[in-house]
mmCIF file of C-alpha atoms in Angstrom:
data_model
loop_
_atom_site.group_PDB
_atom_site.id
_atom_site.type_symbol
_atom_site.label_atom_id
_atom_site.label_comp_id
_atom_site.label_asym_id
_atom_site.label_seq_id
_atom_site.Cartn_x
_atom_site.Cartn_y
_atom_site.Cartn_z
ATOM 1 C CA MET H 27 171.130 157.466 71.949
ATOM 2 C CA GLU H 28 170.208 153.982 70.793
ATOM 3 C CA SER H 29 172.484 152.478 73.441
ATOM 4 C CA THR H 30 170.788 154.597 76.107
ATOM 5 C CA LYS H 31 167.325 153.490 74.886
ATOM 6 C CA GLU H 32 168.376 149.828 74.899
ATOM 7 C CA ASN H 33 169.862 149.978 78.435
ATOM 8 C CA SER H 34 167.049 151.958 80.021
ATOM 9 C CA PRO H 35 164.579 149.050 80.183
ATOM 10 C CA LYS H 36 167.288 146.780 81.597
ATOM 11 C CA THR H 37 168.248 149.355 84.217
ATOM 12 C CA ALA H 38 164.613 149.861 85.208
ATOM 13 C CA THR H 39 164.065 146.094 85.479
ATOM 14 C CA ALA H 40 167.152 145.648 87.636
ATOM 15 C CA THR H 41 166.074 148.488 89.897
ATOM 16 C CA ALA H 42 162.596 147.039 90.285
ATOM 17 C CA ARG H 43 164.084 143.627 91.080
ATOM 18 C CA GLU H 44 166.363 145.107 93.768
ATOM 19 C CA GLU H 45 163.402 146.968 95.297
ATOM 20 C CA ARG H 46 161.365 143.788 95.419
ATOM 21 C CA GLU H 47 164.198 141.839 97.009
ATOM 22 C CA SER H 48 164.746 144.583 99.601
ATOM 23 C CA SER H 49 161.034 144.706 100.390
ATOM 24 C CA GLU H 50 160.882 140.923 100.726
ATOM 25 C CA LYS H 51 163.771 140.952 103.200
ATOM 26 C CA LYS H 52 161.981 143.555 105.282
ATOM 27 C CA ILE H 53 158.803 141.518 105.186
ATOM 28 C CA TRP H 54 160.536 138.377 106.443
ATOM 29 C CA LEU H 55 162.336 140.316 109.161
ATOM 30 C CA TYR H 56 159.298 142.131 110.451
ATOM 31 C CA SER H 57 157.201 138.976 110.228
ATOM 32 C CA ALA H 58 159.702 136.947 112.182
ATOM 33 C CA LEU H 59 160.041 139.609 114.865
ATOM 34 C CA LEU H 60 156.263 139.992 115.176
ATOM 35 C CA THR H 61 155.803 136.251 115.387
ATOM 36 C CA LEU H 62 158.286 135.997 118.245
ATOM 37 C CA GLN H 63 156.791 139.015 120.009
ATOM 38 C CA TYR H 64 153.175 137.975 119.641
ATOM 39 C CA GLY H 65 153.845 134.379 120.598
ATOM 40 C CA SER H 66 156.051 135.146 123.612
ATOM 41 C CA GLN H 67 154.113 138.115 125.009
ATOM 42 C CA PRO H 68 151.792 136.075 127.282
ATOM 43 C CA LEU H 69 154.676 134.051 128.618
ATOM 44 C CA ILE H 70 156.852 137.141 129.114
ATOM 45 C CA SER H 71 154.050 138.984 130.990
ATOM 46 C CA LYS H 72 153.426 136.048 133.329
ATOM 47 C CA ARG H 73 157.138 135.484 133.993
ATOM 48 C CA PHE H 74 158.269 139.081 134.477
ATOM 49 C CA THR H 75 155.169 140.694 135.918
ATOM 50 C CA ARG H 76 154.677 139.878 139.538
ATOM 51 C CA ARG H 77 151.160 139.424 140.861
ATOM 52 C CA GLU H 78 151.738 142.370 143.243
ATOM 53 C CA VAL H 79 152.116 144.727 140.282
ATOM 54 C CA ILE H 80 149.190 147.091 140.028
ATOM 55 C CA VAL H 81 147.499 146.479 136.674
ATOM 56 C CA THR H 82 146.922 150.147 135.896
ATOM 57 C CA SER H 83 150.565 151.018 136.456
ATOM 58 C CA SER H 84 151.600 148.402 133.919
ATOM 59 C CA VAL H 85 149.058 149.669 131.406
ATOM 60 C CA LEU H 86 150.158 153.313 131.821
ATOM 61 C CA ALA H 87 153.813 152.347 131.433
ATOM 62 C CA CYS H 88 152.952 150.472 128.211
ATOM 63 C CA GLU H 89 151.104 153.518 126.820
ATOM 64 C CA VAL H 90 154.166 155.719 127.479
ATOM 65 C CA ALA H 91 156.388 153.190 125.722
ATOM 66 C CA LYS H 92 154.042 153.186 122.699
ATOM 67 C CA VAL H 93 154.237 156.998 122.476
ATOM 68 C CA ILE H 94 158.024 156.894 122.552
ATOM 69 C CA CYS H 95 158.137 154.185 119.876
ATOM 70 C CA ALA H 96 155.620 155.932 117.576
ATOM 71 C CA PHE H 97 157.472 159.290 117.910
ATOM 72 C CA THR H 98 160.728 157.556 117.090
ATOM 73 C CA VAL H 99 159.244 156.083 113.904
ATOM 74 C CA LEU H 100 157.814 159.448 112.828
ATOM 75 C CA ILE H 101 161.134 161.184 113.377
ATOM 76 C CA PHE H 102 163.020 158.587 111.349
ATOM 77 C CA ASN H 103 160.570 158.622 108.427
ATOM 78 C CA GLY H 104 160.528 162.408 108.336
ATOM 79 C CA SER H 105 156.755 162.834 108.564
ATOM 80 C CA LEU H 106 156.619 164.407 112.029
ATOM 81 C CA PRO H 107 156.903 168.113 110.987
ATOM 82 C CA LYS H 108 153.997 167.873 108.498
ATOM 83 C CA LEU H 109 151.799 165.968 110.973
ATOM 84 C CA CYS H 110 152.496 168.535 113.693
ATOM 85 C CA LYS H 111 151.578 171.356 111.284
ATOM 86 C CA ASP H 112 148.256 169.741 110.287
ATOM 87 C CA TRP H 113 147.314 168.511 113.754
ATOM 88 C CA SER H 114 144.226 169.779 115.557
ATOM 89 C CA LEU H 115 142.592 168.871 118.804
ATOM 90 C CA LEU H 116 139.185 168.435 117.201
ATOM 91 C CA ARG H 117 140.508 165.848 114.691
ATOM 92 C CA ALA H 118 142.362 164.054 117.454
ATOM 93 C CA LEU H 119 139.266 163.792 119.625
ATOM 94 C CA THR H 120 137.137 162.747 116.677
ATOM 95 C CA PHE H 121 139.379 159.992 115.341
ATOM 96 C CA SER H 122 141.216 158.802 118.520
ATOM 97 C CA GLY H 123 139.115 159.683 121.577
ATOM 98 C CA LEU H 124 136.661 156.780 121.603
ATOM 99 C CA PRO H 125 139.138 154.098 120.460
ATOM 100 C CA ALA H 126 141.516 155.295 123.161
ATOM 101 C CA ALA H 127 138.995 154.731 125.918
ATOM 102 C CA ILE H 128 138.080 151.340 124.471
ATOM 103 C CA TYR H 129 141.724 150.209 124.172
ATOM 104 C CA ALA H 130 142.501 151.395 127.694
ATOM 105 C CA LEU H 131 139.795 149.141 129.104
ATOM 106 C CA GLN H 132 140.875 146.315 126.800
ATOM 107 C CA ASN H 133 144.463 146.484 128.028
ATOM 108 C CA SER H 134 143.374 146.354 131.659
ATOM 109 C CA LEU H 135 141.257 143.264 130.937
ATOM 110 C CA LEU H 136 144.155 141.621 129.147
ATOM 111 C CA GLN H 137 146.494 142.227 132.058
ATOM 112 C CA ILE H 138 143.979 140.529 134.396
ATOM 113 C CA SER H 139 143.554 137.608 132.015
ATOM 114 C CA TYR H 140 147.350 137.146 131.610
ATOM 115 C CA LYS H 141 147.573 136.232 135.308
ATOM 116 C CA ASN H 142 144.740 133.688 135.322
ATOM 117 C CA LEU H 143 145.148 131.682 132.094
ATOM 118 C CA ASP H 144 147.975 129.572 130.714
ATOM 119 C CA SER H 145 149.757 131.217 127.840
ATOM 120 C CA LEU H 146 148.523 129.015 125.007
ATOM 121 C CA THR H 147 144.839 129.242 126.060
ATOM 122 C CA PHE H 148 145.160 132.988 126.372
ATOM 123 C CA SER H 149 146.636 133.350 122.882
ATOM 124 C CA MET H 150 143.953 131.137 121.288
ATOM 125 C CA LEU H 151 141.048 132.816 123.025
ATOM 126 C CA ASN H 152 142.547 136.138 122.060
ATOM 127 C CA GLN H 153 142.131 135.140 118.388
ATOM 128 C CA THR H 154 138.341 135.534 118.699
ATOM 129 C CA LYS H 155 138.986 139.233 118.141
ATOM 130 C CA LEU H 156 139.135 138.322 114.477
ATOM 131 C CA PHE H 157 135.466 137.436 114.545
ATOM 132 C CA PHE H 158 134.514 140.687 116.308
ATOM 133 C CA THR H 159 136.746 142.689 113.973
ATOM 134 C CA ALA H 160 134.828 141.194 111.025
ATOM 135 C CA PHE H 161 131.483 141.901 112.699
ATOM 136 C CA PHE H 162 132.196 145.533 113.471
ATOM 137 C CA GLY H 163 133.916 145.940 110.112
ATOM 138 C CA TYR H 164 130.647 145.061 108.462
ATOM 139 C CA MET H 165 128.557 147.250 110.803
ATOM 140 C CA ILE H 166 130.797 150.302 110.522
ATOM 141 C CA LEU H 167 132.628 149.923 107.182
ATOM 142 C CA ARG H 168 130.185 147.587 105.377
ATOM 143 C CA GLN H 169 132.979 145.089 104.672
ATOM 144 C CA LYS H 170 131.434 141.796 103.505
ATOM 145 C CA GLN H 171 132.830 138.300 104.200
ATOM 146 C CA SER H 172 133.196 135.372 101.854
ATOM 147 C CA ILE H 173 131.463 132.003 102.492
ATOM 148 C CA GLN H 174 134.860 130.545 103.489
ATOM 149 C CA GLN H 175 135.476 133.380 105.918
ATOM 150 C CA ILE H 176 132.075 132.924 107.550
ATOM 151 C CA GLY H 177 132.871 129.213 107.994
ATOM 152 C CA ALA H 178 136.269 130.068 109.471
ATOM 153 C CA LEU H 179 134.624 132.405 111.966
ATOM 154 C CA PHE H 180 132.317 129.588 113.123
ATOM 155 C CA LEU H 181 135.346 127.306 113.588
ATOM 156 C CA LEU H 182 136.905 130.015 115.701
ATOM 157 C CA ILE H 183 133.834 130.217 117.906
ATOM 158 C CA LEU H 184 133.837 126.415 118.358
ATOM 159 C CA ALA H 185 137.508 126.613 119.430
ATOM 160 C CA ALA H 186 136.674 129.341 121.957
ATOM 161 C CA VAL H 187 133.863 127.194 123.448
ATOM 162 C CA LEU H 188 136.191 124.174 123.779
ATOM 163 C CA LEU H 189 138.808 126.304 125.472
ATOM 164 C CA SER H 190 136.250 127.746 127.875
ATOM 165 C CA ILE H 191 135.151 124.213 128.864
ATOM 166 C CA GLY H 192 138.737 123.048 129.196
ATOM 167 C CA GLU H 193 139.843 126.020 131.296
ATOM 168 C CA GLY H 194 136.823 125.746 133.562
ATOM 169 C CA THR H 195 137.484 122.091 134.351
ATOM 170 C CA SER H 196 141.011 120.863 133.862
ATOM 171 C CA LYS H 197 143.131 123.799 134.985
ATOM 172 C CA ALA H 198 140.939 124.954 137.778
ATOM 173 C CA SER H 199 140.840 121.563 139.438
ATOM 174 C CA LYS H 200 144.619 121.603 139.720
ATOM 175 C CA SER H 201 145.372 125.135 140.830
ATOM 176 C CA ARG H 202 142.417 127.440 141.519
ATOM 177 C CA ASN H 203 138.660 127.804 141.771
ATOM 178 C CA PRO H 204 136.842 127.215 138.432
ATOM 179 C CA GLU H 205 134.863 130.409 138.945
ATOM 180 C CA GLU H 206 138.091 132.380 139.350
ATOM 181 C CA VAL H 207 139.438 131.014 136.097
ATOM 182 C CA LEU H 208 136.180 131.771 134.309
ATOM 183 C CA PHE H 209 135.522 135.277 135.603
ATOM 184 C CA TYR H 210 139.123 136.484 135.917
ATOM 185 C CA GLY H 211 140.616 134.622 132.980
ATOM 186 C CA ILE H 212 138.197 133.603 130.229
ATOM 187 C CA VAL H 213 135.602 136.395 130.521
ATOM 188 C CA PRO H 214 138.115 139.289 130.537
ATOM 189 C CA VAL H 215 139.948 138.074 127.439
ATOM 190 C CA LEU H 216 136.688 137.519 125.536
ATOM 191 C CA ILE H 217 135.385 140.990 126.453
ATOM 192 C CA ALA H 218 138.767 142.344 125.456
ATOM 193 C CA SER H 219 138.363 140.668 122.033
ATOM 194 C CA VAL H 220 134.970 142.348 121.543
ATOM 195 C CA LEU H 221 136.456 145.727 122.428
ATOM 196 C CA SER H 222 139.445 145.049 120.157
ATOM 197 C CA GLY H 223 137.142 144.424 117.202
ATOM 198 C CA LEU H 224 135.197 147.608 117.836
ATOM 199 C CA ALA H 225 138.253 149.790 118.352
ATOM 200 C CA SER H 226 140.032 148.236 115.345
ATOM 201 C CA SER H 227 137.121 149.066 113.040
ATOM 202 C CA LEU H 228 136.929 152.617 114.347
ATOM 203 C CA CYS H 229 140.647 153.064 113.740
ATOM 204 C CA GLN H 230 140.358 151.583 110.223
ATOM 205 C CA TRP H 231 137.543 154.023 109.517
ATOM 206 C CA ALA H 232 139.690 156.935 110.670
ATOM 207 C CA SER H 233 142.821 155.842 108.724
ATOM 208 C CA GLN H 234 141.241 154.591 105.492
ATOM 209 C CA VAL H 235 138.162 156.780 105.143
ATOM 210 C CA LYS H 236 139.441 159.928 106.861
ATOM 211 C CA LYS H 237 143.146 159.390 105.991
ATOM 212 C CA HIS H 238 144.394 159.928 109.566
ATOM 213 C CA SER H 239 148.057 158.795 110.164
ATOM 214 C CA SER H 240 148.195 155.478 111.948
ATOM 215 C CA TYR H 241 151.339 156.425 113.904
ATOM 216 C CA LEU H 242 149.784 159.728 114.942
ATOM 217 C CA MET H 243 146.695 157.854 115.989
ATOM 218 C CA THR H 244 148.821 155.568 118.191
ATOM 219 C CA ILE H 245 150.242 158.575 119.939
ATOM 220 C CA GLU H 246 146.849 160.277 120.381
ATOM 221 C CA MET H 247 145.119 157.107 121.617
ATOM 222 C CA SER H 248 147.887 156.378 124.103
ATOM 223 C CA ILE H 249 147.628 159.927 125.527
ATOM 224 C CA PHE H 250 143.835 159.868 125.649
ATOM 225 C CA GLY H 251 143.800 156.365 127.087
ATOM 226 C CA SER H 252 146.227 157.293 129.778
ATOM 227 C CA LEU H 253 144.094 160.357 130.687
ATOM 228 C CA CYS H 254 141.072 158.046 131.014
ATOM 229 C CA LEU H 255 142.941 155.705 133.274
ATOM 230 C CA LEU H 256 144.342 158.533 135.440
ATOM 231 C CA THR H 257 140.847 159.947 135.788
ATOM 232 C CA SER H 258 139.458 156.593 136.938
ATOM 233 C CA LEU H 259 142.134 156.133 139.588
ATOM 234 C CA SER H 260 140.278 158.349 142.045
ATOM 235 C CA GLN H 261 137.509 155.757 142.347
ATOM 236 C CA SER H 262 139.208 152.482 141.407
ATOM 237 C CA PRO H 263 140.896 149.872 143.659
ATOM 238 C CA ASP H 264 144.085 150.391 141.704
ATOM 239 C CA GLY H 265 144.040 154.090 142.603
ATOM 240 C CA THR H 266 143.717 153.192 146.289
ATOM 241 C CA ALA H 267 146.560 150.700 145.957
ATOM 242 C CA MET H 268 148.787 153.272 144.244
ATOM 243 C CA ARG H 269 148.165 155.841 146.961
ATOM 244 C CA LYS H 270 148.923 153.245 149.628
ATOM 245 C CA HIS H 271 151.863 151.368 148.084
ATOM 246 C CA GLY H 272 153.060 153.691 145.267
ATOM 247 C CA PHE H 273 152.950 153.515 141.482
ATOM 248 C CA PHE H 274 155.715 150.938 141.206
ATOM 249 C CA GLN H 275 154.326 148.476 143.737
ATOM 250 C CA GLY H 276 155.759 145.021 142.923
ATOM 251 C CA TRP H 277 157.894 146.349 140.043
ATOM 252 C CA THR H 278 161.397 145.087 139.292
ATOM 253 C CA PRO H 279 163.716 146.134 136.469
ATOM 254 C CA LEU H 280 162.482 143.049 134.565
ATOM 255 C CA THR H 281 158.909 144.381 134.619
ATOM 256 C CA LEU H 282 159.979 146.698 131.813
ATOM 257 C CA VAL H 283 160.555 143.755 129.522
ATOM 258 C CA PRO H 284 156.828 142.942 128.856
ATOM 259 C CA VAL H 285 155.980 146.665 128.768
ATOM 260 C CA VAL H 286 158.499 147.453 126.075
ATOM 261 C CA ALA H 287 157.833 144.209 124.188
ATOM 262 C CA ASN H 288 154.094 145.054 123.980
ATOM 263 C CA ALA H 289 154.863 148.560 122.744
ATOM 264 C CA LEU H 290 157.244 147.282 120.046
ATOM 265 C CA GLY H 291 154.663 144.749 118.972
ATOM 266 C CA GLY H 292 152.257 147.581 118.150
ATOM 267 C CA ILE H 293 154.861 149.143 115.862
ATOM 268 C CA LEU H 294 155.675 145.792 114.223
ATOM 269 C CA VAL H 295 151.990 145.172 113.466
ATOM 270 C CA GLY H 296 151.922 148.409 111.447
ATOM 271 C CA LEU H 297 155.121 147.526 109.586
ATOM 272 C CA VAL H 298 153.949 144.025 108.671
ATOM 273 C CA THR H 299 150.579 145.369 107.488
ATOM 274 C CA THR H 300 152.281 148.098 105.429
ATOM 275 C CA TYR H 301 154.856 145.923 103.746
ATOM 276 C CA ALA H 302 153.069 142.511 103.559
ATOM 277 C CA GLY H 303 149.352 143.096 103.967
ATOM 278 C CA GLY H 304 146.725 141.091 105.802
ATOM 279 C CA VAL H 305 147.597 137.663 104.319
ATOM 280 C CA ARG H 306 151.143 137.628 105.672
ATOM 281 C CA LYS H 307 149.888 139.010 108.972
ATOM 282 C CA GLY H 308 147.541 136.006 109.149
ATOM 283 C CA PHE H 309 150.474 133.649 108.820
ATOM 284 C CA VAL H 310 152.218 135.552 111.566
ATOM 285 C CA ILE H 311 149.234 135.057 113.861
ATOM 286 C CA VAL H 312 149.162 131.295 113.211
ATOM 287 C CA SER H 313 152.917 130.977 113.668
ATOM 288 C CA ALA H 314 152.677 132.878 116.936
ATOM 289 C CA LEU H 315 150.251 130.328 118.358
ATOM 290 C CA LEU H 316 152.786 127.583 117.631
ATOM 291 C CA VAL H 317 155.563 129.683 119.231
ATOM 292 C CA THR H 318 153.375 130.130 122.350
ATOM 293 C CA ALA H 319 152.756 126.382 122.601
ATOM 294 C CA LEU H 320 156.462 125.599 122.147
ATOM 295 C CA LEU H 321 157.654 128.208 124.684
ATOM 296 C CA GLN H 322 155.088 127.132 127.245
ATOM 297 C CA PHE H 323 156.282 123.510 127.001
ATOM 298 C CA ILE H 324 159.965 124.485 127.073
ATOM 299 C CA CYS H 325 159.708 127.052 129.889
ATOM 300 C CA ASP H 326 156.972 125.589 132.091
ATOM 301 C CA GLY H 327 157.314 121.904 131.196
ATOM 302 C CA ILE H 328 153.502 121.562 131.019
ATOM 303 C CA PRO H 329 152.063 120.100 127.780
ATOM 304 C CA PRO H 330 148.821 121.574 126.427
ATOM 305 C CA SER H 331 145.567 120.208 127.863
ATOM 306 C CA PRO H 332 143.413 117.835 125.678
ATOM 307 C CA TYR H 333 140.988 120.704 125.062
ATOM 308 C CA CYS H 334 143.843 122.875 123.834
ATOM 309 C CA LEU H 335 145.091 120.108 121.530
ATOM 310 C CA VAL H 336 141.608 119.873 119.972
ATOM 311 C CA ALA H 337 141.143 123.617 119.751
ATOM 312 C CA LEU H 338 144.598 124.443 118.397
ATOM 313 C CA PRO H 339 144.081 122.959 114.865
ATOM 314 C CA LEU H 340 140.646 124.612 114.789
ATOM 315 C CA VAL H 341 142.192 127.994 115.504
ATOM 316 C CA ILE H 342 144.983 127.489 113.010
ATOM 317 C CA THR H 343 142.582 126.286 110.323
ATOM 318 C CA SER H 344 140.070 129.077 110.877
ATOM 319 C CA VAL H 345 142.659 131.872 110.827
ATOM 320 C CA SER H 346 144.335 130.425 107.714
ATOM 321 C CA ILE H 347 141.047 130.091 105.786
ATOM 322 C CA TYR H 348 139.930 133.563 106.813
ATOM 323 C CA GLN H 349 143.134 135.141 105.530
ATOM 324 C CA LYS H 350 143.382 132.991 102.367
ATOM 325 C CA TYR H 351 139.841 133.444 101.003
ATOM 326 C CA PRO H 352 138.888 137.123 101.218
ATOM 327 C CA TYR H 353 135.604 138.433 99.898
ATOM 328 C CA ARG H 354 135.778 139.290 96.196
ATOM 329 C CA VAL H 355 133.508 141.863 94.674
ATOM 330 C CA LYS H 356 131.408 140.411 91.844
ATOM 331 C CA LYS H 357 131.209 142.194 88.504
ATOM 332 C CA LYS H 358 127.548 143.111 88.970
ATOM 333 C CA GLU H 359 128.329 144.625 92.419
ATOM 334 C CA ALA H 360 131.277 146.560 91.016
#
């Protein structure tokens, strides 16, 4: 009995250590994969998605891929039967209907922006969604920000302004009309960032406050979002193009690469958040920006513009500060 009592603490300690090591390995794996996916997604989309591809067809295909990925995860973790038993249409509409419509519009705007901005500028402007996530987080969830986080958000805004000026002057003078770059590149990605912040806060409210499964929400929002897009096809230019040229206009087998990559990225975001939390996810975002810059230089042979070089450290600094100095509840508030 004494031997058993003496060995029990040691056994428990060894088991806890093994669990920590296993969890740390998963964190590094998921973080590395998400960094590569997030950083290469703009480049992959530009390289493998032809300009003739109808935007809505690409978005719908991505939603289908997300449903397949989310179902696969639920099957492997064994939670699908319980979720199916507890599921109701009213809960699905309440927690996923509005975010689905918002994300559907956001994805369409991102697809447009991919084709009209260089990869690094797109990735950096896309980081402004952090500001809007914080804004709507306060408005909907009453989540406060620290002084450092507020300063980081202002740095992020400054970087976005620099990038807007740079894109409207340097790139446009070389390849296309400045107004085209502004209205079909910069404006869509910034509007998409606003929508991303709103939808993210609504999803956080549903998952944290109402305890709705994040994977189930992915499936529901993909289905609802697809229904919204299909409904809009009757009046949209994309609908006319599909009826004239077909759903897969401009598609090649390689078009599936960015579609599947984007869907897997959504699953990886959930895994990184679950195992590592927001701080590690912040490092992933920063690393992804560097990956984008490196891949753009290697693949396209075009170095970043001066405006990008100035804005890049601002984005990296702002995202790092925001993740490192979260708001801490004071004793009196607690």
